[in-house]
Amino acid sequence: MRTPFIAGNWKMNLSVKEAVDFLHQLSGKLPDPSETETAIAASPLFLESMVENSGDMPLIVAAENCFYEDSGAYTGETSPLALAKMGVTHVIIGHSERRKYFKETDDIINKKVHAAFRNGLIPIVCCDETMSRRESPDRISWVVSQVTNALKGVTEDQARSIIVAYEPSWAIGSGNIASASEAEEGCYLIRQTIADLYSDDLANDVRVLYGGSVNDENAADILEQNDIDGVLAGGASLKPESFLNLANFLKK
Ligand SMILES: O=C[C@H](O)COP(=O)(O)O
């Protein structure tokens, strides 16, 4: 039985003060983590304050990205070692915006996955799908190759803890959420790829999320799908009320 995972990705929004105010508004309102795990990924500028202010709250504080080296002369990069020492436990890796604007390749993403595990961070690996890819004959191999390349050299123990998000960029920030069957198809494909790489048993333990214009008003059908264990929400995670509605969705 996989525990649902509801995550917000604030991207490059809010300020430290707004982040802390947001957390105060979540206090006492998040679900029991044995029923639903809840996470917010934020800018590295906010993470220390968020870890401090989340206190006893059942909230996972995640980074939106990290570098693949632990330390050194890498101006402007975020150290996975420093994130772990700060109390951050999860990190998004390979978001489509990182692939698009920062030219992250599958090879870089794989190095980042290893850097996360090396430092005890759980990677939330994103799998992109552009509209042109979706409409092309190599659509399936595109999704399969992103998962396969991200997990190169990842052991079974490590893979069991990983979280993968199917995040078609044609749905991100567009207001056009994938249909429940489209989202399920993408998440099923990811799970089958993990089964082929490891085993059915392991793939059954891995949480697969959907992301792309999901909010508290349109999540119902998505969250009912067999292979979708939660969501990674961008815009809908920027308001405490809609984030809380999503986080508590499965209690209703
Ligand atoms: O990481 C989150 C995704 O990019 C989805 O963003 P969105 O919910 O604003 O479409």
Short mmCIF file of N, CA, C and O and ligand atoms in Angstrom, two decimals, residues 9 11 95 97 167 171-174 211-214 232-236, ligand 1:
data_model
loop_
_atom_site.label_atom_id
_atom_site.label_comp_id
_atom_site.label_asym_id
_atom_site.label_seq_id
_atom_site.Cartn_x
_atom_site.Cartn_y
_atom_site.Cartn_z
N ASN A 9 5.23 22.82 -5.47
CA ASN A 9 6.50 23.33 -5.97
C ASN A 9 6.30 24.81 -6.20
O ASN A 9 5.62 25.22 -7.13
N LYS A 11 8.37 27.01 -7.10
CA LYS A 11 9.19 27.59 -8.19
C LYS A 11 9.82 28.90 -7.70
O LYS A 11 10.13 29.01 -6.51
N HIS A 95 13.21 18.73 -13.23
CA HIS A 95 11.95 19.38 -13.61
C HIS A 95 12.08 19.89 -15.05
O HIS A 95 13.16 20.29 -15.49
N GLU A 97 11.35 22.58 -16.32
CA GLU A 97 11.88 23.95 -16.43
C GLU A 97 13.40 23.95 -16.30
O GLU A 97 14.08 24.80 -16.89
N GLU A 167 5.26 14.79 -15.50
CA GLU A 167 4.95 16.22 -15.62
C GLU A 167 5.02 16.65 -17.08
O GLU A 167 6.04 17.19 -17.52
N ALA A 171 1.07 20.50 -20.18
CA ALA A 171 0.01 20.77 -19.19
C ALA A 171 0.47 21.75 -18.10
O ALA A 171 -0.36 22.35 -17.42
N ILE A 172 1.78 21.93 -17.97
CA ILE A 172 2.29 22.76 -16.87
C ILE A 172 1.99 24.23 -17.09
O ILE A 172 2.29 24.78 -18.15
N GLY A 173 1.39 24.84 -16.08
CA GLY A 173 1.14 26.28 -16.10
C GLY A 173 0.18 26.73 -17.20
O GLY A 173 0.04 27.93 -17.45
N SER A 174 -0.47 25.79 -17.85
CA SER A 174 -1.31 26.13 -19.00
C SER A 174 -2.78 26.24 -18.64
O SER A 174 -3.58 26.77 -19.41
N GLY A 211 1.82 15.92 -12.36
CA GLY A 211 1.92 17.38 -12.22
C GLY A 211 1.59 18.07 -13.53
O GLY A 211 1.99 17.59 -14.60
N GLY A 212 0.87 19.18 -13.45
CA GLY A 212 0.52 19.95 -14.64
C GLY A 212 -0.87 20.52 -14.49
O GLY A 212 -1.85 19.82 -14.76
N SER A 213 -0.96 21.78 -14.02
CA SER A 213 -2.25 22.49 -13.88
C SER A 213 -3.24 21.77 -12.98
O SER A 213 -4.46 21.90 -13.16
N VAL A 214 -2.73 21.02 -12.02
CA VAL A 214 -3.64 20.35 -11.08
C VAL A 214 -3.94 21.29 -9.91
O VAL A 214 -3.07 22.03 -9.47
N LEU A 232 2.07 16.81 -7.93
CA LEU A 232 3.09 17.85 -7.75
C LEU A 232 2.47 19.11 -8.35
O LEU A 232 2.35 19.24 -9.57
N ALA A 233 2.04 20.01 -7.47
CA ALA A 233 1.29 21.19 -7.91
C ALA A 233 2.17 22.43 -7.86
O ALA A 233 2.88 22.65 -6.88
N GLY A 234 2.11 23.22 -8.91
CA GLY A 234 2.83 24.49 -8.93
C GLY A 234 1.94 25.61 -8.46
O GLY A 234 1.87 25.91 -7.26
N GLY A 235 1.21 26.22 -9.40
CA GLY A 235 0.37 27.38 -9.07
C GLY A 235 -0.57 27.15 -7.89
O GLY A 235 -0.71 28.03 -7.03
N ALA A 236 -1.15 25.96 -7.82
CA ALA A 236 -2.14 25.70 -6.76
C ALA A 236 -1.48 25.55 -5.38
O ALA A 236 -2.19 25.48 -4.37
O1 LIG B 1 6.15 21.23 -10.45
C1 LIG B 1 5.01 21.55 -10.74
C2 LIG B 1 4.57 21.57 -12.10
O2 LIG B 1 5.46 22.24 -12.92
C3 LIG B 1 3.14 21.98 -12.28
O3 LIG B 1 2.98 23.36 -12.26
P1 LIG B 1 1.48 23.95 -12.41
O4 LIG B 1 0.67 23.22 -11.38
O5 LIG B 1 1.60 25.40 -12.12
O6 LIG B 1 1.03 23.61 -13.79
#
